[in-house]
Amino acid sequence: MRLSRYFLPLLRETPKEAEIVSHRLMLRAGMIRQEAAGIYAWLPLGVRVLAKINAVVREEQNRAGAIELLMPTIQPAELWRESGRYEDYGKEMLRIKDRHDRDVLYGPTNEEMVTEIFRAYVRSYKDLPLTLYHIQWKFRDEVRPRFGVMRSREFLMKDAYSFDLDLVGARHSYNKMFVAYLRTFARFGLTAIPMVADTGPIGGNLSHEFIILASTGESEVYCHKDYLGFATPAADVDFDDVKSIQAIVDKWTSLYAATSEKHDAAAFAALPAGAGVTARGIEIGHIFYFGTKYSAPMKAVVVGPDGKETAVHGGSYGIGPSRLAAALIEANHDEAGIVWPEAAAPFKVGLVNVKVGDSATETACADLYTRLTKAGVDVLYDDRDERPGAKFATLDLIGLPYQLIVGPKGLAEGKVELKARRSGDRELLSPDDAAARLAT
């Protein structure tokens, strides 16, 4: 993508309403624009970040055996009346009447709808286990939306829903998502600590929030320091191996870790000296087991091996890609701007022509741009007739992992400069070597 033809509306000044780093930088970097309280338009750079995050989330959901579908944003209220949540959910639910005076709502979550889909098609225990997921926009009418997309009213959510014959099967489905979440967040360079959490309006009696430690976190969390050094489950983990998956979960729940709602001060104080960590945390994922909370009232039953009908056991599992984008910035930034991990970066490299109009730099940049693009590398080519300093500031602000700098002095010696955004390390390489390095 040539920057001269791209829509990247940068802001020079920090907006006054932006309270935290991610909100400030997302506005300044032209990723989002507020359209109403807690409602944001995602601009082209932000859309690319969402797409990168969604791709990783999909890969790990698919690896764990979940199957993707797509449910609508508008749901009939009748489904929620069946489950008993329509009146209980509260003012966060946006209730609407259509032109025929029927009650509908903008979905804050999808337990009822996915249960309705399940009961329409699944009749036998032989079709279980089943986990369905989608990535769809949600709406919760927060009383006080704040912190940009970190706590907005409209947000993108990956929500998965598992269906099993009994508690044993349901626990394995829960464990598979537990492990999939560890892998997902690790691929973005995050250490997400699973913490015992409150189930809230979703219900159930088993729940974990996946928390990253950050000074700008929303609430105080408590954990054992050893979690910060735990190894991520391998890519070849066998999700069908009940014992190995349970062993991973047992390891990651073996030490103290709790949100403020579930904090046990006495148990935390009993940890060995220096082992306890108290910090601010950001929730980036939440998983629940809720048994037959939805299947029983909504009559989502299967015929078991004994020939009798039984209500299925369920769980739900959420990751907010829009929230995760902000959390990644909170964990990856410096004074100059965002420092994206490669897995979420909107482009891998920013190509800079230091002297627009110079025939040698124009030719070299055009060649590098073509070669990298053909190699599948996402390139943002800053071909604008601007001062080099302005170009470098732009790339630092938007945080691309690499900057490939082409200038007449370096080219005279057959070299271009490759800068790593995170470390600041710079190398002089031949154009061929630079292209090969970035293509790996």
CSV table of C-alpha atoms in Angstrom, one decimal, residues 145-411:
chain,number,residue,atom,x,y,z
A,145,PRO,CA,-18.2,3.9,28.6
A,146,ARG,CA,-14.6,4.9,28.9
A,147,PHE,CA,-11.0,4.2,27.9
A,148,GLY,CA,-11.8,4.1,24.2
A,149,VAL,CA,-12.5,0.6,22.8
A,150,MET,CA,-11.3,-0.9,26.1
A,151,ARG,CA,-14.8,-0.4,27.5
A,152,SER,CA,-17.0,0.7,24.7
A,153,ARG,CA,-20.7,0.0,24.1
A,154,GLU,CA,-20.3,-1.6,20.7
A,155,PHE,CA,-17.4,-4.1,20.5
A,156,LEU,CA,-16.2,-7.1,18.4
A,157,MET,CA,-16.4,-10.4,20.2
A,158,LYS,CA,-15.3,-13.9,19.5
A,159,ASP,CA,-17.8,-16.0,21.4
A,160,ALA,CA,-17.7,-19.8,21.4
A,161,TYR,CA,-20.3,-22.2,22.9
A,162,SER,CA,-19.7,-25.8,23.8
A,163,PHE,CA,-22.3,-28.6,24.1
A,164,ASP,CA,-21.7,-31.9,25.8
A,165,LEU,CA,-23.6,-34.8,27.2
A,166,ASP,CA,-22.4,-34.6,30.7
A,167,LEU,CA,-20.1,-32.8,33.2
A,168,VAL,CA,-17.1,-34.9,32.3
A,169,GLY,CA,-17.4,-34.0,28.6
A,170,ALA,CA,-18.2,-30.4,29.4
A,171,ARG,CA,-15.1,-30.0,31.5
A,172,HIS,CA,-12.9,-31.3,28.7
A,173,SER,CA,-14.5,-28.7,26.3
A,174,TYR,CA,-13.8,-26.1,29.0
A,175,ASN,CA,-10.2,-27.2,29.3
A,176,LYS,CA,-9.7,-27.2,25.5
A,177,MET,CA,-10.7,-23.5,25.4
A,178,PHE,CA,-8.5,-22.8,28.4
A,179,VAL,CA,-5.5,-24.1,26.5
A,180,ALA,CA,-6.5,-22.5,23.2
A,181,TYR,CA,-6.7,-19.1,25.1
A,182,LEU,CA,-3.2,-19.6,26.5
A,183,ARG,CA,-1.9,-20.2,23.0
A,184,THR,CA,-3.8,-17.4,21.4
A,185,PHE,CA,-2.5,-14.7,23.8
A,186,ALA,CA,1.0,-16.0,23.7
A,187,ARG,CA,1.1,-15.6,19.9
A,188,PHE,CA,0.7,-11.9,20.5
A,189,GLY,CA,3.6,-11.9,23.0
A,190,LEU,CA,1.3,-11.7,26.0
A,191,THR,CA,1.5,-13.6,29.3
A,192,ALA,CA,-2.2,-14.1,30.1
A,193,ILE,CA,-2.7,-15.4,33.6
A,194,PRO,CA,-6.0,-17.4,34.1
A,195,MET,CA,-7.7,-16.1,37.3
A,196,VAL,CA,-10.7,-17.4,39.2
A,197,ALA,CA,-13.5,-15.0,38.4
A,198,ASP,CA,-17.1,-14.1,39.0
A,199,THR,CA,-19.5,-15.5,36.5
A,200,GLY,CA,-21.7,-12.4,36.4
A,201,PRO,CA,-24.9,-12.4,34.2
A,202,ILE,CA,-23.6,-15.4,32.1
A,203,GLY,CA,-24.1,-17.7,35.1
A,204,GLY,CA,-22.6,-21.0,36.2
A,205,ASN,CA,-20.2,-22.0,38.8
A,206,LEU,CA,-16.8,-22.2,37.0
A,207,SER,CA,-15.1,-19.3,35.4
A,208,HIS,CA,-11.7,-17.9,34.6
A,209,GLU,CA,-10.6,-14.5,33.4
A,210,PHE,CA,-7.4,-14.3,31.4
A,211,ILE,CA,-5.5,-11.3,32.7
A,212,ILE,CA,-2.4,-9.4,31.6
A,213,LEU,CA,-0.6,-7.3,34.1
A,214,ALA,CA,-0.5,-3.6,33.1
A,215,SER,CA,-0.2,-0.4,35.1
A,216,THR,CA,-3.3,1.0,33.4
A,217,GLY,CA,-5.4,-2.1,34.2
A,218,GLU,CA,-9.0,-1.7,35.3
A,219,SER,CA,-8.8,-3.5,38.6
A,220,GLU,CA,-6.4,-5.0,41.1
A,221,VAL,CA,-5.4,-8.6,40.7
A,222,TYR,CA,-3.4,-11.0,42.7
A,223,CYS,CA,-1.2,-13.9,41.6
A,224,HIS,CA,1.9,-16.0,42.3
A,225,LYS,CA,4.9,-14.6,40.5
A,226,ASP,CA,5.8,-18.0,38.9
A,227,TYR,CA,3.0,-17.6,36.4
A,228,LEU,CA,5.1,-15.0,34.6
A,229,GLY,CA,7.6,-17.7,33.7
A,230,PHE,CA,5.2,-20.5,32.7
A,231,ALA,CA,5.8,-22.0,29.2
A,232,THR,CA,3.0,-21.8,26.6
A,233,PRO,CA,1.4,-25.1,25.5
A,234,ALA,CA,3.0,-26.2,22.2
A,235,ALA,CA,1.4,-25.9,18.8
A,236,ASP,CA,1.2,-29.6,18.4
A,237,VAL,CA,-0.8,-30.1,21.7
A,238,ASP,CA,-3.3,-32.9,21.2
A,239,PHE,CA,-6.7,-31.4,22.1
A,240,ASP,CA,-8.3,-34.9,22.0
A,241,ASP,CA,-6.0,-36.2,24.7
A,242,VAL,CA,-8.1,-35.6,27.9
A,243,LYS,CA,-5.2,-36.3,30.3
A,244,SER,CA,-2.6,-34.1,28.7
A,245,ILE,CA,-5.1,-31.2,28.3
A,246,GLN,CA,-6.1,-31.6,32.0
A,247,ALA,CA,-2.5,-31.6,33.0
A,248,ILE,CA,-1.9,-28.3,31.3
A,249,VAL,CA,-5.0,-26.8,33.0
A,250,ASP,CA,-3.9,-28.3,36.4
A,251,LYS,CA,-0.5,-26.6,36.0
A,252,TRP,CA,-2.0,-23.2,35.1
A,253,THR,CA,-4.4,-23.4,38.1
A,254,SER,CA,-2.0,-24.8,40.6
A,255,LEU,CA,-0.9,-21.5,42.1
A,256,TYR,CA,-2.8,-18.5,43.5
A,257,ALA,CA,-4.4,-16.2,41.0
A,258,ALA,CA,-7.6,-14.3,41.5
A,259,THR,CA,-9.5,-11.1,40.5
A,260,SER,CA,-10.5,-8.7,43.2
A,261,GLU,CA,-14.0,-10.2,43.3
A,262,LYS,CA,-12.6,-13.6,44.2
A,263,HIS,CA,-9.6,-12.5,46.2
A,264,ASP,CA,-8.9,-14.5,49.4
A,265,ALA,CA,-6.7,-12.2,51.5
A,266,ALA,CA,-5.7,-15.0,53.9
A,267,ALA,CA,-4.7,-17.4,51.2
A,268,PHE,CA,-2.7,-14.7,49.4
A,269,ALA,CA,-0.9,-13.8,52.6
A,270,ALA,CA,0.1,-17.4,53.2
A,271,LEU,CA,2.2,-17.5,50.0
A,272,PRO,CA,6.0,-17.7,50.6
A,273,ALA,CA,7.7,-14.3,51.1
A,274,GLY,CA,8.2,-12.5,47.8
A,275,ALA,CA,6.0,-14.9,45.8
A,276,GLY,CA,2.8,-12.8,45.8
A,277,VAL,CA,2.3,-10.2,43.1
A,278,THR,CA,-0.3,-7.5,43.4
A,279,ALA,CA,-0.9,-5.5,40.3
A,280,ARG,CA,-3.4,-3.9,38.0
A,281,GLY,CA,-4.8,-6.2,35.3
A,282,ILE,CA,-6.6,-6.0,32.0
A,283,GLU,CA,-9.1,-8.8,31.1
A,284,ILE,CA,-8.5,-10.1,27.6
A,285,GLY,CA,-10.6,-13.3,27.7
A,286,HIS,CA,-13.2,-14.9,29.8
A,287,ILE,CA,-14.5,-18.5,29.9
A,288,PHE,CA,-17.5,-20.1,31.7
A,289,TYR,CA,-19.0,-23.5,32.4
A,290,PHE,CA,-22.7,-23.2,33.2
A,291,GLY,CA,-24.1,-26.7,33.0
A,292,THR,CA,-27.8,-26.8,32.0
A,293,LYS,CA,-28.6,-23.2,32.7
A,294,TYR,CA,-29.8,-22.6,29.2
A,295,SER,CA,-30.4,-26.1,27.8
A,296,ALA,CA,-32.9,-27.0,30.6
A,297,PRO,CA,-35.4,-24.0,30.2
A,298,MET,CA,-34.9,-24.0,26.4
A,299,LYS,CA,-35.3,-27.8,26.1
A,300,ALA,CA,-32.0,-28.3,24.3
A,301,VAL,CA,-31.9,-32.1,24.8
A,302,VAL,CA,-30.3,-35.1,23.2
A,303,VAL,CA,-31.1,-38.8,23.4
A,304,GLY,CA,-28.3,-40.4,25.5
A,305,PRO,CA,-26.8,-43.9,25.2
A,306,ASP,CA,-29.6,-45.1,27.6
A,307,GLY,CA,-32.3,-44.0,25.2
A,308,LYS,CA,-33.5,-41.2,27.5
A,309,GLU,CA,-33.5,-37.5,26.8
A,310,THR,CA,-31.1,-35.4,28.7
A,311,ALA,CA,-30.3,-31.6,28.8
A,312,VAL,CA,-26.9,-30.9,27.4
A,313,HIS,CA,-24.2,-29.2,29.4
A,314,GLY,CA,-22.9,-25.9,28.1
A,315,GLY,CA,-20.1,-23.4,28.3
A,316,SER,CA,-19.2,-20.1,26.7
A,317,TYR,CA,-15.9,-18.5,25.9
A,318,GLY,CA,-15.2,-14.9,24.9
A,319,ILE,CA,-12.3,-12.9,23.5
A,320,GLY,CA,-12.9,-9.3,22.4
A,321,PRO,CA,-10.6,-8.6,19.4
A,322,SER,CA,-11.5,-4.9,19.6
A,323,ARG,CA,-10.6,-4.8,23.3
A,324,LEU,CA,-7.5,-6.9,22.6
A,325,ALA,CA,-6.2,-4.4,20.1
A,326,ALA,CA,-6.2,-1.8,22.9
A,327,ALA,CA,-4.7,-4.1,25.4
A,328,LEU,CA,-1.9,-4.9,23.1
A,329,ILE,CA,-1.1,-1.2,22.8
A,330,GLU,CA,-1.2,-0.8,26.6
A,331,ALA,CA,1.5,-3.6,26.8
A,332,ASN,CA,3.4,-2.4,23.7
A,333,HIS,CA,4.2,1.3,23.4
A,334,ASP,CA,6.9,3.9,24.0
A,335,GLU,CA,7.1,7.7,24.0
A,336,ALA,CA,7.1,7.7,20.2
A,337,GLY,CA,4.0,5.6,19.7
A,338,ILE,CA,2.7,2.0,19.3
A,339,VAL,CA,5.1,-1.0,19.1
A,340,TRP,CA,3.1,-3.7,17.5
A,341,PRO,CA,3.9,-7.4,17.9
A,342,GLU,CA,4.2,-8.8,14.4
A,343,ALA,CA,1.2,-11.0,14.8
A,344,ALA,CA,-1.1,-8.0,15.2
A,345,ALA,CA,0.7,-5.3,13.1
A,346,PRO,CA,-1.3,-3.7,10.3
A,347,PHE,CA,1.7,-3.9,8.1
A,348,LYS,CA,5.0,-5.7,8.7
A,349,VAL,CA,7.3,-3.0,7.3
A,350,GLY,CA,7.2,0.6,6.5
A,351,LEU,CA,9.3,1.4,3.4
A,352,VAL,CA,10.7,5.0,3.4
A,353,ASN,CA,12.0,6.8,0.4
A,354,VAL,CA,14.2,9.5,2.0
A,355,LYS,CA,14.5,11.5,-1.1
A,356,VAL,CA,11.4,11.5,-3.3
A,357,GLY,CA,12.3,12.5,-6.9
A,358,ASP,CA,15.8,10.9,-6.8
A,359,SER,CA,15.8,8.4,-9.6
A,360,ALA,CA,18.0,5.9,-7.8
A,361,THR,CA,15.9,5.9,-4.6
A,362,GLU,CA,12.6,5.8,-6.6
A,363,THR,CA,13.8,2.8,-8.6
A,364,ALA,CA,15.1,0.9,-5.5
A,365,CYS,CA,11.9,1.6,-3.5
A,366,ALA,CA,9.7,0.5,-6.4
A,367,ASP,CA,11.7,-2.7,-6.8
A,368,LEU,CA,11.7,-3.5,-3.0
A,369,TYR,CA,8.0,-2.7,-2.8
A,370,THR,CA,7.2,-5.1,-5.7
A,371,ARG,CA,9.4,-7.9,-4.4
A,372,LEU,CA,8.1,-7.8,-0.8
A,373,THR,CA,4.5,-7.6,-1.9
A,374,LYS,CA,4.9,-10.6,-4.2
A,375,ALA,CA,6.6,-12.5,-1.3
A,376,GLY,CA,3.4,-11.9,0.8
A,377,VAL,CA,4.9,-9.2,3.0
A,378,ASP,CA,2.5,-6.4,4.1
A,379,VAL,CA,4.2,-3.2,3.1
A,380,LEU,CA,3.3,0.4,3.7
A,381,TYR,CA,5.3,2.5,1.3
A,382,ASP,CA,5.8,6.1,2.4
A,383,ASP,CA,6.2,7.7,-1.0
A,384,ARG,CA,5.0,11.1,0.1
A,385,ASP,CA,7.0,14.2,-0.6
A,386,GLU,CA,7.6,14.9,3.0
A,387,ARG,CA,10.6,15.6,5.2
A,388,PRO,CA,12.4,12.3,6.3
A,389,GLY,CA,11.7,13.2,10.0
A,390,ALA,CA,8.0,13.4,9.4
A,391,LYS,CA,8.0,10.0,7.7
A,392,PHE,CA,10.0,8.4,10.6
A,393,ALA,CA,7.6,10.0,13.1
A,394,THR,CA,4.6,8.6,11.3
A,395,LEU,CA,6.1,5.1,11.2
A,396,ASP,CA,7.1,5.3,14.9
A,397,LEU,CA,3.6,6.4,15.8
A,398,ILE,CA,1.8,3.6,14.0
A,399,GLY,CA,4.3,1.1,15.3
A,400,LEU,CA,5.1,-1.2,12.3
A,401,PRO,CA,7.7,-3.9,13.4
A,402,TYR,CA,10.3,-2.8,10.7
A,403,GLN,CA,11.3,0.3,8.8
A,404,LEU,CA,13.2,-0.1,5.6
A,405,ILE,CA,14.9,3.2,4.8
A,406,VAL,CA,16.2,3.9,1.3
A,407,GLY,CA,18.4,7.0,0.8
A,408,PRO,CA,20.9,8.2,-1.9
A,409,LYS,CA,23.9,8.0,0.4
A,410,GLY,CA,23.3,4.4,1.4
A,411,LEU,CA,22.4,3.3,-2.2
